[in-house]
Coordinates of N, CA, C and O in Angstrom, one line a residue:
P1 N -24.0 99.9 -30.0 CA -23.3 98.9 -30.7 C -22.1 98.3 -29.9 O -21.5 99.1 -29.2
I2 N -21.8 97.1 -30.2 CA -20.7 96.5 -29.5 C -19.4 96.8 -30.3 O -19.3 96.7 -31.5
C3 N -18.4 97.2 -29.5 CA -17.1 97.5 -30.1 C -16.3 96.2 -30.1 O -16.0 95.6 -29.1
P4 N -15.9 95.7 -31.3 CA -15.2 94.5 -31.4 C -13.9 94.5 -30.6 O -13.5 93.5 -30.1
R5 N -13.2 95.6 -30.6 CA -11.9 95.6 -29.9 C -12.1 95.5 -28.4 O -11.4 94.8 -27.7
M6 N -13.2 96.1 -27.9 CA -13.5 96.0 -26.5 C -13.9 94.5 -26.1 O -13.5 94.0 -25.1
T7 N -14.7 93.9 -27.0 CA -15.1 92.6 -26.8 C -13.9 91.6 -26.8 O -13.8 90.7 -25.9
L8 N -13.0 91.8 -27.7 CA -11.8 91.0 -27.7 C -11.0 91.2 -26.5 O -10.5 90.2 -25.9
R9 N -10.9 92.4 -26.0 CA -10.1 92.6 -24.7 C -10.8 91.9 -23.6 O -10.1 91.3 -22.7
R10 N -12.1 91.9 -23.5 CA -12.9 91.2 -22.5 C -12.7 89.7 -22.6 O -12.6 89.0 -21.6
R11 N -12.7 89.2 -23.8 CA -12.4 87.8 -24.0 C -11.1 87.4 -23.5 O -10.9 86.3 -22.9
R12 N -10.1 88.3 -23.7 CA -8.7 88.0 -23.1 C -8.8 88.0 -21.6 O -8.1 87.1 -21.0
V13 N -9.5 88.9 -21.0 CA -9.6 88.9 -19.6 C -10.3 87.7 -19.1 O -9.9 87.0 -18.2
A14 N -11.4 87.3 -19.8 CA -12.2 86.1 -19.4 C -11.3 84.9 -19.5 O -11.4 84.0 -18.7
S15 N -10.5 84.8 -20.6 CA -9.6 83.7 -20.8 C -8.6 83.5 -19.7 O -8.1 82.4 -19.4
A16 N -8.3 84.6 -19.0 CA -7.3 84.6 -18.0 C -7.8 84.1 -16.6 O -7.1 83.7 -15.7
I17 N -9.1 83.9 -16.6 CA -9.8 83.4 -15.3 C -9.4 81.9 -15.2 O -9.6 81.2 -16.2
P18 N -8.9 81.5 -14.1 CA -8.5 80.1 -13.9 C -9.6 79.1 -14.3 O -10.7 79.3 -13.9
G19 N -9.2 78.2 -15.1 CA -10.1 77.1 -15.5 C -10.8 77.4 -16.8 O -11.3 76.4 -17.4
N20 N -10.9 78.6 -17.3 CA -11.7 78.9 -18.5 C -11.0 78.3 -19.7 O -11.8 77.8 -20.6
I21 N -9.7 78.4 -19.9 CA -9.1 77.8 -21.0 C -9.3 76.3 -21.1 O -9.6 75.7 -22.1
E22 N -9.2 75.6 -19.9 CA -9.4 74.2 -19.9 C -10.8 73.8 -20.3 O -11.0 72.8 -21.0
I23 N -11.8 74.6 -19.8 CA -13.2 74.3 -20.2 C -13.4 74.5 -21.7 O -14.0 73.7 -22.3
S24 N -12.8 75.6 -22.2 CA -12.9 75.9 -23.6 C -12.3 74.8 -24.5 O -12.9 74.3 -25.5
V25 N -11.1 74.3 -24.1 CA -10.5 73.3 -24.9 C -11.3 72.0 -24.8 O -11.5 71.4 -25.9
S26 N -11.8 71.7 -23.7 CA -12.7 70.5 -23.5 C -13.9 70.6 -24.4 O -14.3 69.6 -25.1
Q27 N -14.5 71.8 -24.5 CA -15.7 72.0 -25.3 C -15.3 71.9 -26.8 O -16.1 71.4 -27.6
H28 N -14.2 72.4 -27.2 CA -13.8 72.3 -28.6 C -13.6 70.8 -28.9 O -13.9 70.3 -30.0
I29 N -13.0 70.0 -28.0 CA -12.8 68.6 -28.2 C -14.2 67.9 -28.4 O -14.4 67.0 -29.3
E30 N -15.2 68.3 -27.6 CA -16.5 67.7 -27.7 C -17.1 68.0 -29.1 O -17.7 67.1 -29.7
V31 N -16.9 69.2 -29.6 CA -17.5 69.6 -30.9 C -16.8 68.8 -32.0 O -17.4 68.2 -32.8
A32 N -15.4 68.7 -31.9 CA -14.7 68.0 -32.9 C -15.0 66.5 -32.9 O -15.2 65.9 -34.0
T33 N -15.2 65.9 -31.7 CA -15.5 64.5 -31.6 C -16.9 64.3 -32.3 O -17.0 63.3 -33.1
A34 N -17.8 65.1 -32.0 CA -19.2 64.9 -32.6 C -19.1 65.1 -34.1 O -19.8 64.3 -34.8
V35 N -18.3 66.0 -34.6 CA -18.2 66.2 -36.0 C -17.6 64.9 -36.7 O -18.0 64.4 -37.7
L36 N -16.5 64.5 -36.0 CA -15.8 63.3 -36.6 C -16.7 62.0 -36.6 O -16.6 61.2 -37.4
E37 N -17.6 62.0 -35.6 CA -18.6 60.9 -35.5 C -19.8 61.1 -36.4 O -20.7 60.3 -36.4
R38 N -19.8 62.2 -37.1 CA -20.9 62.6 -38.0 C -22.2 62.7 -37.2 O -23.3 62.4 -37.7
N39 N -22.1 63.2 -36.0 CA -23.3 63.3 -35.1 C -23.6 64.8 -35.1 O -23.2 65.5 -34.2
A40 N -24.4 65.2 -36.0 CA -24.8 66.6 -36.1 C -25.5 67.2 -34.9 O -25.1 68.3 -34.4
A41 N -26.4 66.4 -34.3 CA -27.1 66.9 -33.2 C -26.2 67.1 -32.0 O -26.3 68.1 -31.3
A42 N -25.3 66.2 -31.8 CA -24.3 66.3 -30.7 C -23.4 67.5 -30.9 O -23.0 68.2 -30.0
A43 N -23.0 67.7 -32.2 CA -22.1 68.8 -32.5 C -22.8 70.1 -32.3 O -22.2 71.1 -31.7
V44 N -24.0 70.2 -32.7 CA -24.8 71.5 -32.4 C -24.9 71.7 -30.9 O -24.7 72.8 -30.4
D45 N -25.3 70.7 -30.2 CA -25.4 70.9 -28.7 C -24.1 71.3 -28.1 O -24.1 72.2 -27.2
A46 N -23.0 70.6 -28.5 CA -21.7 70.9 -27.9 C -21.3 72.4 -28.2 O -20.8 73.1 -27.4
Y47 N -21.5 72.8 -29.5 CA -21.2 74.1 -29.9 C -22.0 75.2 -29.2 O -21.5 76.2 -28.7
R48 N -23.3 74.8 -29.0 CA -24.2 75.8 -28.3 C -23.7 75.9 -26.8 O -23.6 77.1 -26.3
R49 N -23.3 74.8 -26.2 CA -22.8 74.9 -24.8 C -21.5 75.8 -24.8 O -21.3 76.6 -23.9
H50 N -20.7 75.6 -25.8 CA -19.4 76.4 -25.8 C -19.8 77.9 -26.0 O -19.2 78.8 -25.3
L51 N -20.7 78.2 -26.9 CA -21.0 79.6 -27.1 C -21.7 80.2 -25.9 O -21.4 81.4 -25.6
E52 N -22.5 79.5 -25.2 CA -23.1 80.0 -24.0 C -22.0 80.2 -22.9 O -22.0 81.2 -22.2
H53 N -21.0 79.4 -22.9 CA -19.9 79.6 -21.9 C -19.1 80.8 -22.3 O -18.8 81.6 -21.4
V54 N -18.8 81.0 -23.6 CA -18.1 82.2 -24.1 C -18.9 83.5 -23.7 O -18.4 84.4 -23.2
R55 N -20.2 83.4 -24.0 CA -21.1 84.6 -23.6 C -21.1 84.9 -22.1 O -20.8 86.0 -21.7
D56 N -21.3 83.8 -21.3 CA -21.3 84.0 -19.9 C -20.0 84.6 -19.3 O -20.0 85.5 -18.5
T57 N -18.9 84.0 -19.8 CA -17.6 84.5 -19.2 C -17.3 85.9 -19.7 O -16.6 86.7 -19.0
T58 N -17.7 86.2 -20.9 CA -17.5 87.6 -21.5 C -18.3 88.6 -20.7 O -17.8 89.6 -20.3
I59 N -19.5 88.2 -20.4 CA -20.4 89.1 -19.6 C -19.8 89.3 -18.2 O -19.8 90.5 -17.7
T60 N -19.3 88.3 -17.6 CA -18.7 88.4 -16.3 C -17.5 89.3 -16.3 O -17.3 90.2 -15.5
A61 N -16.6 89.1 -17.3 CA -15.4 89.9 -17.5 C -15.8 91.4 -17.7 O -15.2 92.3 -17.1
M62 N -16.8 91.6 -18.5 CA -17.3 93.0 -18.8 C -17.9 93.6 -17.5 O -17.6 94.8 -17.2
S63 N -18.6 92.9 -16.8 CA -19.2 93.4 -15.6 C -18.2 93.7 -14.5 O -18.2 94.7 -13.9
T64 N -17.2 92.8 -14.4 CA -16.1 93.1 -13.5 C -15.3 94.3 -13.8 O -15.0 95.1 -13.0
A65 N -15.0 94.5 -15.1 CA -14.3 95.7 -15.6 C -15.1 96.9 -15.3 O -14.5 98.0 -14.9
L66 N -16.4 96.9 -15.5 CA -17.3 98.1 -15.3 C -17.3 98.4 -13.8 O -17.2 99.6 -13.5
T67 N -17.4 97.4 -13.0 CA -17.4 97.6 -11.5 C -16.1 98.3 -11.1 O -16.1 99.2 -10.3
K68 N -15.0 97.8 -11.6 CA -13.7 98.3 -11.3 C -13.6 99.8 -11.7 O -13.0 100.6 -11.0
A69 N -14.1 100.0 -12.9 CA -14.0 101.4 -13.5 C -14.8 102.4 -12.6 O -14.4 103.5 -12.4
R70 N -16.0 101.9 -12.2 CA -16.8 102.8 -11.4 C -16.3 103.1 -10.0 O -16.6 104.1 -9.4
T71 N -15.5 102.1 -9.5 CA -15.0 102.3 -8.1 C -13.6 102.8 -8.1 O -13.1 103.0 -7.0
A72 N -13.0 103.0 -9.2 CA -11.6 103.5 -9.3 C -11.6 105.0 -8.8 O -12.5 105.8 -9.1
P73 N -10.6 105.3 -8.1 CA -10.5 106.7 -7.6 C -10.3 107.7 -8.7 O -10.0 107.5 -9.8

């Protein structure tokens, strides 16, 4: 099972990676714009891209943390 506290910590680590916050904000704007335009298909696509970005950066952060933990003295 996934530990919510661990996942939240990894999201914080992922958010600290340069450029990730800017990408996330841009993606939120895309979702909001599509919703305001009442374009459901565009909103779904934009939100899907955002969730995939969150997934990918979280996996990267978790992988990096695991590698550091395994190589720590």
